[in-house]
PDB file of C-alpha atoms in Angstrom:
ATOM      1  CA  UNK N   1      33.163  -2.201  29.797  1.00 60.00           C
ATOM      2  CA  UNK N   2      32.182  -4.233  27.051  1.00 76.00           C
ATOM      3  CA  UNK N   3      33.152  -8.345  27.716  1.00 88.00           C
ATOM      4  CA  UNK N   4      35.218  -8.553  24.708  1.00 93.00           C
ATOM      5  CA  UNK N   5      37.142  -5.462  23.395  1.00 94.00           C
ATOM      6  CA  UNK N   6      38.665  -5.524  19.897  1.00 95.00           C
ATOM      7  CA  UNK N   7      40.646  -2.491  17.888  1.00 92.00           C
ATOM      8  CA  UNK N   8      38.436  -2.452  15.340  1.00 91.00           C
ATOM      9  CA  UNK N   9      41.131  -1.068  12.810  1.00 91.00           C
ATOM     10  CA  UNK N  10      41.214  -1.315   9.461  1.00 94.00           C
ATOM     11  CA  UNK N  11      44.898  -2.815  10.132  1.00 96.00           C
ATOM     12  CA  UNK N  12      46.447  -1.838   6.489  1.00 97.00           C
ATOM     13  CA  UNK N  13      49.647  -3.768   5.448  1.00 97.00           C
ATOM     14  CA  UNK N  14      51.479  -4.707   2.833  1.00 97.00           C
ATOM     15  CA  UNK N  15      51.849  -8.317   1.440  1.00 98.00           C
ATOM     16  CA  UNK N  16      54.574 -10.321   3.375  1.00 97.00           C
ATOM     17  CA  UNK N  17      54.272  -8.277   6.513  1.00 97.00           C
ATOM     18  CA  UNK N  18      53.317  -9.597   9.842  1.00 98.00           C
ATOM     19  CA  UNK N  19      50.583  -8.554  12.091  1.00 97.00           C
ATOM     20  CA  UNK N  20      49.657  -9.112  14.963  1.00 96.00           C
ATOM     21  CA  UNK N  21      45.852  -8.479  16.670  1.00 94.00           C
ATOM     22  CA  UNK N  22      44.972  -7.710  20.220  1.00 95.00           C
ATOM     23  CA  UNK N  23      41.862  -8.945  21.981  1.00 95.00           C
ATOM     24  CA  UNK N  24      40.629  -8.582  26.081  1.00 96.00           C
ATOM     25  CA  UNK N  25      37.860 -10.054  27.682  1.00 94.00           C
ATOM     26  CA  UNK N  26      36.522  -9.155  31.116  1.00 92.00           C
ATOM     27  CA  UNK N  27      35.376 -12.236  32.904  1.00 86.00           C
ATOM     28  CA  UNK N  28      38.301 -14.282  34.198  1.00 83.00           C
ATOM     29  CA  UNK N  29      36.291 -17.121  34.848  1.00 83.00           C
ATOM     30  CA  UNK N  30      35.839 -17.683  30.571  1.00 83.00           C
ATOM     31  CA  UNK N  31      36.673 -20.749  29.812  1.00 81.00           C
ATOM     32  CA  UNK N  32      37.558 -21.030  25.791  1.00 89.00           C
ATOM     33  CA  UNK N  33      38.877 -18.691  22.997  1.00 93.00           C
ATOM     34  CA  UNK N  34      38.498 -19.007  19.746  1.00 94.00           C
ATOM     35  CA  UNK N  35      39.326 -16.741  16.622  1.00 96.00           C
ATOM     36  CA  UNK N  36      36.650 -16.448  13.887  1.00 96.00           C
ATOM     37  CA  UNK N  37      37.433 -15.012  10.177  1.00 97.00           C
ATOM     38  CA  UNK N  38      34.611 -13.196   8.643  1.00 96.00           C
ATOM     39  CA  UNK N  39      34.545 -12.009   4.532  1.00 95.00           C
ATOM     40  CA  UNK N  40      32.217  -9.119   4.133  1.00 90.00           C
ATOM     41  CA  UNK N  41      29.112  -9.562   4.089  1.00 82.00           C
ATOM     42  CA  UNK N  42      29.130 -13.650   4.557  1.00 93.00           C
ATOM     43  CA  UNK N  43      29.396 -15.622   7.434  1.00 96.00           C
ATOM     44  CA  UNK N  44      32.074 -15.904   9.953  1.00 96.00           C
ATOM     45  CA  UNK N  45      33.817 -19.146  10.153  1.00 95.00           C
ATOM     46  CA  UNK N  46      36.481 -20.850  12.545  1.00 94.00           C
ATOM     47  CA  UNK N  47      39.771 -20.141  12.053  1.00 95.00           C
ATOM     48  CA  UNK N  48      41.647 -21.259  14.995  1.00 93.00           C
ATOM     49  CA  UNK N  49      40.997 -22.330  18.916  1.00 90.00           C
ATOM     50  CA  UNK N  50      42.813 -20.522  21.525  1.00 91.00           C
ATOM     51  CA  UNK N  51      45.247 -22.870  23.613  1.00 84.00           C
ATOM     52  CA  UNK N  52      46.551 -21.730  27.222  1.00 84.00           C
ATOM     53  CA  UNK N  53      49.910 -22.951  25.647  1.00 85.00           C
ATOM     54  CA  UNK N  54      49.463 -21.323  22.525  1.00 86.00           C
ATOM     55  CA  UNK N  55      49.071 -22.924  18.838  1.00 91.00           C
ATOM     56  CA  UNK N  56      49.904 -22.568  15.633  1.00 94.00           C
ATOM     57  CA  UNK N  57      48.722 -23.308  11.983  1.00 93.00           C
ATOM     58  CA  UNK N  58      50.435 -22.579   9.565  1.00 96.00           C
ATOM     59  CA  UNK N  59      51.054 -18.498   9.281  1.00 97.00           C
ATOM     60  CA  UNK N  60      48.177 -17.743  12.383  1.00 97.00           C
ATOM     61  CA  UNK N  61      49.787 -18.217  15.681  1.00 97.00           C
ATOM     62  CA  UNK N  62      47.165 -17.398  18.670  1.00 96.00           C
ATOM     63  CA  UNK N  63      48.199 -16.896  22.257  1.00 95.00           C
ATOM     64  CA  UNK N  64      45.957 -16.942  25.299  1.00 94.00           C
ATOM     65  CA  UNK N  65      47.244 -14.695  28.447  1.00 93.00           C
ATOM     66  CA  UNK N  66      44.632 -15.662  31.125  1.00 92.00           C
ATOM     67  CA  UNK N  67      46.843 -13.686  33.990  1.00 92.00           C
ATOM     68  CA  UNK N  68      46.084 -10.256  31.730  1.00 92.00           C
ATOM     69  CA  UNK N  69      42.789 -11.764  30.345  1.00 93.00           C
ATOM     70  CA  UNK N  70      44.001 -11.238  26.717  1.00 93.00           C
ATOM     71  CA  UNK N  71      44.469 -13.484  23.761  1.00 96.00           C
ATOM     72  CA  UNK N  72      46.449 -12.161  20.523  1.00 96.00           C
ATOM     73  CA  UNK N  73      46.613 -13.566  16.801  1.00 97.00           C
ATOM     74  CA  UNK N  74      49.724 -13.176  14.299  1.00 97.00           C
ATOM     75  CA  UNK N  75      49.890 -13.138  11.349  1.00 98.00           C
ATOM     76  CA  UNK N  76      52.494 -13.966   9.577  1.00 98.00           C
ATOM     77  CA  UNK N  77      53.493 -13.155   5.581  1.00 98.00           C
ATOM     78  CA  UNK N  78      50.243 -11.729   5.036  1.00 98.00           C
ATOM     79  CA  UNK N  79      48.696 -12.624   2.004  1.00 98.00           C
ATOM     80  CA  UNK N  80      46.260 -10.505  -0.066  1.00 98.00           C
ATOM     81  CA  UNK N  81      43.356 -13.591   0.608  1.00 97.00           C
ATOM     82  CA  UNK N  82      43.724 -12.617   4.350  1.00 98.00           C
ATOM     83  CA  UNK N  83      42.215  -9.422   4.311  1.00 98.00           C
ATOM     84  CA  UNK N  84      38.876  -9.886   6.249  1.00 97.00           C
ATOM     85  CA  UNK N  85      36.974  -9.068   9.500  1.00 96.00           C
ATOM     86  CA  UNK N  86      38.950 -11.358  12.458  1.00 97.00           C
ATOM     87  CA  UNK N  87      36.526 -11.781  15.397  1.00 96.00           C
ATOM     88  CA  UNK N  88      37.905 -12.760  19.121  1.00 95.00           C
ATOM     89  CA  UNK N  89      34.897 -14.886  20.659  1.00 94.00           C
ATOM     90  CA  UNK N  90      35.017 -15.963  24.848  1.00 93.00           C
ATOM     91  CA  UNK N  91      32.693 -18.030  26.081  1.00 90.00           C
ATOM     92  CA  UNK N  92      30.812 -17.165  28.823  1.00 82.00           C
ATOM     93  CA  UNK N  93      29.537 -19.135  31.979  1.00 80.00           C
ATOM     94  CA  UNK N  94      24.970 -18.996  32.237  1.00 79.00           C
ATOM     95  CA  UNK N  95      23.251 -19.492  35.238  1.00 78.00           C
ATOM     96  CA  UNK N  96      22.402 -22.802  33.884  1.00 75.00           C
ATOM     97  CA  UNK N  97      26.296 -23.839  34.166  1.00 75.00           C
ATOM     98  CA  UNK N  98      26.669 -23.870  30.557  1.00 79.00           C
ATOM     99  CA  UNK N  99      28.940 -21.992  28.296  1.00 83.00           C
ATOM    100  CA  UNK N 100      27.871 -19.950  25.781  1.00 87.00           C
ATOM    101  CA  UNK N 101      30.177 -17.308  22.947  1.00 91.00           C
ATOM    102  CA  UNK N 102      30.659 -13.663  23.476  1.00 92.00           C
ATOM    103  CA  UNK N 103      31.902 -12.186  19.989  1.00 94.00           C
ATOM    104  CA  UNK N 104      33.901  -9.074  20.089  1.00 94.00           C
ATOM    105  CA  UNK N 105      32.917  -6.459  17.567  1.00 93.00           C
ATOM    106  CA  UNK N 106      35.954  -7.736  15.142  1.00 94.00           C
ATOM    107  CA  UNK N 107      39.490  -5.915  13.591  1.00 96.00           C
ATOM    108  CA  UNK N 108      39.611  -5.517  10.197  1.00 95.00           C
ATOM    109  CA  UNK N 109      42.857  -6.598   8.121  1.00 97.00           C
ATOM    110  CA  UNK N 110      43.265  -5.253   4.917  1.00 97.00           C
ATOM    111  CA  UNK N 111      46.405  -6.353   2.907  1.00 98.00           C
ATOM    112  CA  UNK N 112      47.306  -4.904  -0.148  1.00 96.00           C
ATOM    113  CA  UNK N 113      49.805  -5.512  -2.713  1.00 95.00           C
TER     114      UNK N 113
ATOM    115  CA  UNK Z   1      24.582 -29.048   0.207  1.00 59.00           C
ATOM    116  CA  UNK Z   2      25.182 -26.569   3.161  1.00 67.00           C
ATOM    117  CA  UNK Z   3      24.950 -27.774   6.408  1.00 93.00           C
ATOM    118  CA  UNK Z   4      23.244 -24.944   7.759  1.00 96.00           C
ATOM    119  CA  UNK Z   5      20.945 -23.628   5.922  1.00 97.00           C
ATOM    120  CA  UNK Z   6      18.808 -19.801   6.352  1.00 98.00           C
ATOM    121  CA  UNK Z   7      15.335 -19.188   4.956  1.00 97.00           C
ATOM    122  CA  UNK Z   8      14.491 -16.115   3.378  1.00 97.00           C
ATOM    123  CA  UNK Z   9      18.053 -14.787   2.636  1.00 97.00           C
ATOM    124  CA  UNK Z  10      17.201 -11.367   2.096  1.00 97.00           C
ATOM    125  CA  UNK Z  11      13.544  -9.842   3.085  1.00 96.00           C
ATOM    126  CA  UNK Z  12      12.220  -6.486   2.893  1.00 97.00           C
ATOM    127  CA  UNK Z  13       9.263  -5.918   5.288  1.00 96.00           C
ATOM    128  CA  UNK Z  14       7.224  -2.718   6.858  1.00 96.00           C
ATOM    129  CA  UNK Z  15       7.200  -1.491  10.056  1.00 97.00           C
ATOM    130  CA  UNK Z  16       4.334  -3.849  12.264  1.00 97.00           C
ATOM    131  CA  UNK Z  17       5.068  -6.812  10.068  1.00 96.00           C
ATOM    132  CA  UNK Z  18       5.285  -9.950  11.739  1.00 96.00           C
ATOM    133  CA  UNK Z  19       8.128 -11.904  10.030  1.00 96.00           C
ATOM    134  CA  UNK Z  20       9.549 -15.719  10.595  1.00 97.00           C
ATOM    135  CA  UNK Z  21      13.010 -16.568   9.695  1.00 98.00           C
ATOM    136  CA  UNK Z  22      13.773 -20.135   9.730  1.00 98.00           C
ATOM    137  CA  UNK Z  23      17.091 -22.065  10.143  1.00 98.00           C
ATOM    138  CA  UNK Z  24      17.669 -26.398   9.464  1.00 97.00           C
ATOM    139  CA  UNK Z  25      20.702 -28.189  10.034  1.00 97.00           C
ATOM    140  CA  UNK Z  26      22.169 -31.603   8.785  1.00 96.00           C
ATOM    141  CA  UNK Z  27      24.619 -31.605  11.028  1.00 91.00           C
ATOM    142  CA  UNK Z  28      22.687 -33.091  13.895  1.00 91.00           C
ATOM    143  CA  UNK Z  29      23.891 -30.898  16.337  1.00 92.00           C
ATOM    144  CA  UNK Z  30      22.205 -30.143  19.220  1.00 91.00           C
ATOM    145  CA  UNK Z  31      22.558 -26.565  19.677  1.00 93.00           C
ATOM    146  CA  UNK Z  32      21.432 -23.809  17.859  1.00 96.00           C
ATOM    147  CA  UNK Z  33      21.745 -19.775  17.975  1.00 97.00           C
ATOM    148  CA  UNK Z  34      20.443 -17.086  16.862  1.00 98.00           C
ATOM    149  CA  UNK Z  35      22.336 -13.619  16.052  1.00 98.00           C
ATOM    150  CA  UNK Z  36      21.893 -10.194  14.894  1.00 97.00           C
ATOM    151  CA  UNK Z  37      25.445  -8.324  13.429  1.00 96.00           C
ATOM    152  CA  UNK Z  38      25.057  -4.550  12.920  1.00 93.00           C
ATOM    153  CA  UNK Z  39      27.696  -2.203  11.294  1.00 84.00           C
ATOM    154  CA  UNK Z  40      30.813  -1.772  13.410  1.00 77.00           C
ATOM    155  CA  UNK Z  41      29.031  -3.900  16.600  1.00 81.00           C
ATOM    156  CA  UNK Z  42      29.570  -7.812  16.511  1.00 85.00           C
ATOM    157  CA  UNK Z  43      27.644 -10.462  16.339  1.00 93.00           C
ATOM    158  CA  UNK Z  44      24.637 -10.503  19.240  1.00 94.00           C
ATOM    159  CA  UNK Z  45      23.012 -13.422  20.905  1.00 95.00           C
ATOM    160  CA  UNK Z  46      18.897 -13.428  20.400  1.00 97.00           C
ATOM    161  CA  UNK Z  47      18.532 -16.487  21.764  1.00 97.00           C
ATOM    162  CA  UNK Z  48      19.821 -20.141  22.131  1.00 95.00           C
ATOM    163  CA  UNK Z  49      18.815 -23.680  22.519  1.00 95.00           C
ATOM    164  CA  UNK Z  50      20.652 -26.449  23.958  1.00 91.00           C
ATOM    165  CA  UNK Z  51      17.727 -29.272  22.595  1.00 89.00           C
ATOM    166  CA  UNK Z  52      14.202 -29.282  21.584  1.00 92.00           C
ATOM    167  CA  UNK Z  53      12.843 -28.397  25.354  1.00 91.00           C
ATOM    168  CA  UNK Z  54      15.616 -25.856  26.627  1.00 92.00           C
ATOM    169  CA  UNK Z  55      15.378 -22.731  25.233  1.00 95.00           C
ATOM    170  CA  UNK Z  56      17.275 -19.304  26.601  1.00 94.00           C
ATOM    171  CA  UNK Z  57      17.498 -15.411  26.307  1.00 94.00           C
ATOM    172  CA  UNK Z  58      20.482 -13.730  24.936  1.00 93.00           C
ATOM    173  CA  UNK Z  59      21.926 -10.839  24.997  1.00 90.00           C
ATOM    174  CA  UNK Z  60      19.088  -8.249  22.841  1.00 94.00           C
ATOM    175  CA  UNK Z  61      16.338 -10.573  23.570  1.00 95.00           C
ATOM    176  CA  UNK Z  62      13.680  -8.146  23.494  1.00 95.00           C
ATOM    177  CA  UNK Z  63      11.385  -7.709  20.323  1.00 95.00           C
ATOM    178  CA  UNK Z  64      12.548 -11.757  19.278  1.00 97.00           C
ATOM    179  CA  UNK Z  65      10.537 -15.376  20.244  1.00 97.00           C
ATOM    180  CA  UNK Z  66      11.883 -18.608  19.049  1.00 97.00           C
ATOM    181  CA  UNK Z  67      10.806 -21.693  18.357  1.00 97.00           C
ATOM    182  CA  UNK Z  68      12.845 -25.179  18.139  1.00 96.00           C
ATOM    183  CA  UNK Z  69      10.380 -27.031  15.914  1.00 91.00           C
ATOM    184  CA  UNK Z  70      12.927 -30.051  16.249  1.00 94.00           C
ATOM    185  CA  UNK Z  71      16.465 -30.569  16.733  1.00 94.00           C
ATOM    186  CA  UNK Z  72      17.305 -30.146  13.449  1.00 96.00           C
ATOM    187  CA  UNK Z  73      15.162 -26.954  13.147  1.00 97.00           C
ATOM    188  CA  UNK Z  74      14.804 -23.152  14.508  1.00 98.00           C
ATOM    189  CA  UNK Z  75      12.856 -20.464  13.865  1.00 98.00           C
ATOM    190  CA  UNK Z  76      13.438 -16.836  15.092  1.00 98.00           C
ATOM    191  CA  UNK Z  77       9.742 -14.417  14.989  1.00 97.00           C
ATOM    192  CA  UNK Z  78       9.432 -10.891  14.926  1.00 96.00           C
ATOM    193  CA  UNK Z  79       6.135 -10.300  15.958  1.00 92.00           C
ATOM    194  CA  UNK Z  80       5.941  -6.860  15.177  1.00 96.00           C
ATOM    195  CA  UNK Z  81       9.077  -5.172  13.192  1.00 96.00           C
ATOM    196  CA  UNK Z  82      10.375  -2.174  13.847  1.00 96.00           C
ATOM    197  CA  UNK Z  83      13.338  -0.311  11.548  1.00 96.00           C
ATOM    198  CA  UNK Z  84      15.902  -1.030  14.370  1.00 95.00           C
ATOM    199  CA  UNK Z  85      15.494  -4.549  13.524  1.00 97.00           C
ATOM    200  CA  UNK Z  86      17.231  -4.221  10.541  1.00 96.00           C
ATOM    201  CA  UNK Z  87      20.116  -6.063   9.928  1.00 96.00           C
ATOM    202  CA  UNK Z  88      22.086  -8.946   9.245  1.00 97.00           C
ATOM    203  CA  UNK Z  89      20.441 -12.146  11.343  1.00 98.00           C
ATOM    204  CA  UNK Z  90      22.733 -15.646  11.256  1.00 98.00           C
ATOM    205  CA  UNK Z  91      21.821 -19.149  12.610  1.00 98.00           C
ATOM    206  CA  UNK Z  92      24.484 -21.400  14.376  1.00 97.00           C
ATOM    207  CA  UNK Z  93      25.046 -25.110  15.571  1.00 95.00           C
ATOM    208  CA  UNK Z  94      27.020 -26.392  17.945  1.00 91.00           C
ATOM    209  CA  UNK Z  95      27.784 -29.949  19.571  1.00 85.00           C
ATOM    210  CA  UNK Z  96      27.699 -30.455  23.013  1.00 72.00           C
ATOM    211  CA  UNK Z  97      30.014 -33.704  21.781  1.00 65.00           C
ATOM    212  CA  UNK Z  98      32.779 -31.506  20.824  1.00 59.00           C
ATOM    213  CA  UNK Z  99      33.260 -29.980  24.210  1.00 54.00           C
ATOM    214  CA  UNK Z 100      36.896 -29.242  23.405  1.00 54.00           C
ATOM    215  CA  UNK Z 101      36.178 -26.373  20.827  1.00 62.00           C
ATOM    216  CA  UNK Z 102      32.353 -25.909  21.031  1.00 74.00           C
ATOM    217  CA  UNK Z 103      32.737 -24.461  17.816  1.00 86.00           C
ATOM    218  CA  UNK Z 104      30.032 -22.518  15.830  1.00 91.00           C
ATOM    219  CA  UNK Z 105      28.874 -23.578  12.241  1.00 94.00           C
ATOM    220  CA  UNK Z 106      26.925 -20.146  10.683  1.00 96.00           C
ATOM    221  CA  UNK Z 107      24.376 -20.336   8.015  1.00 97.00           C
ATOM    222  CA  UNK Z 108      24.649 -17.889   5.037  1.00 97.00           C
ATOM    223  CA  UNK Z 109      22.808 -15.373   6.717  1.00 97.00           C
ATOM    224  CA  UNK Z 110      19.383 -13.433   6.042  1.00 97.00           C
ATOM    225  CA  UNK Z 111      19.571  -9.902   5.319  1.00 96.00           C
ATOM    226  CA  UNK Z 112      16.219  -8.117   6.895  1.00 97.00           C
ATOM    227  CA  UNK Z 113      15.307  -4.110   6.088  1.00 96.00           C
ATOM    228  CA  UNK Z 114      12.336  -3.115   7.701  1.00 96.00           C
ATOM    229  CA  UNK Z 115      11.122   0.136   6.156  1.00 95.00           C
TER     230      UNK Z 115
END
């Protein structure tokens, strides 16, 4: 089982609509989540942390379930601009006691008009 | 200017090449990463470094060496490419100072084809 699992989609929606993505990881001892946006063919970028309470910005809620090891992202009135690759990243624990970031393989959102 | 920066950003090469691709940062961070992203598979570690003296393995380690000139530099080698090692290669930072989010600042990328 890969350590970070993503439905790759495409997700296709209309403008306005909400959606919402799922992502599990498979180490319970990760310690932070994070949701990354990535336009084709250019680099991904942050777009939100991952809070055990949950947080919002804006339209982008993200949730963290660490019972069920998942962590979600809506998205609400989708806007045309929001069509990209959304990648789930975990960190990971190293021998070394450091952390380092396990990207999933991303879900694509495509919203059209 | 960017803050992380990616030298060559597209490079065409032949099998048994050897081929450098270089990463700087202003950002004076103290990590840096190196990944490969394929078609429909993610973004994989190569390798990391957490300062100038520790480096580590990643994930598809094989086929890669590194080298953290200084902290505000790092190079990825392939010492001799092979067509598999085509793809899209990006440098990251991190601060160990921002423990909260350890969040990753990319470079633009280098697109490599080995024929």
């Amino acid at each position: 089982r890969k350590e970070v699992e993503q439905d790759p989609g495409p997700f296709n929606v209309p403008e306005g609509a909400t959606v919402a993505f799922n992502c599990t990881y498979s180490n319970s001892a990760s310690q932070s989540f994070f949701w990354y946006r990535q336009d084709c063919r250019k680099e991904p970028k942050l777009l939100m942390s991952v809070y055990s309470s949950g947080n919002e910005d804006g339209r982008f809620t993200a949730q963290l379930n660490r019972a069920s090891q998942y962590i979600s992202l809506l998205i609400r009135d989708s806007k045309l601009s929001d069509s990209a690759t959304y990648l789930c990243v975990v960190t990971r624990a190293t021998s070394g006691g450091s952390y380092i970031p396990t990207f999933g393989r991303g879900t694509s959102l495509i919203v059209h008009p | 200017d960017a803050d992380v920066t990616q030298t060559p950003r597209n490079r065409i090469t032949k099998t048994g090449k050897r081929i450098m691709l270089e990463c700087s940062q202003t950002k004076g961070h103290d990590r840096m990463y190196w990944y490969r992203q394929d078609p429909g598979l993610g973004l994989q570690l190569i390798y990391y470094s957490f300062d100038v003296k520790d480096i580590n393995k990643g994930e598809i380690s094989d086929g890669y060496s590194v080298s953290r000139q200084a902290q505000a530099k790092f190079s990825l080698s392939l010492e001799s490419a092979i067509p598999n090692q085509t793809a899209l290669y990006f440098c990251a930072t991190s601060d160990t100072r921002d423990s909260s989010t350890d969040t990753q600042y990319f470079g633009p990328g280098t697109r490599l084809t080995v024929l």
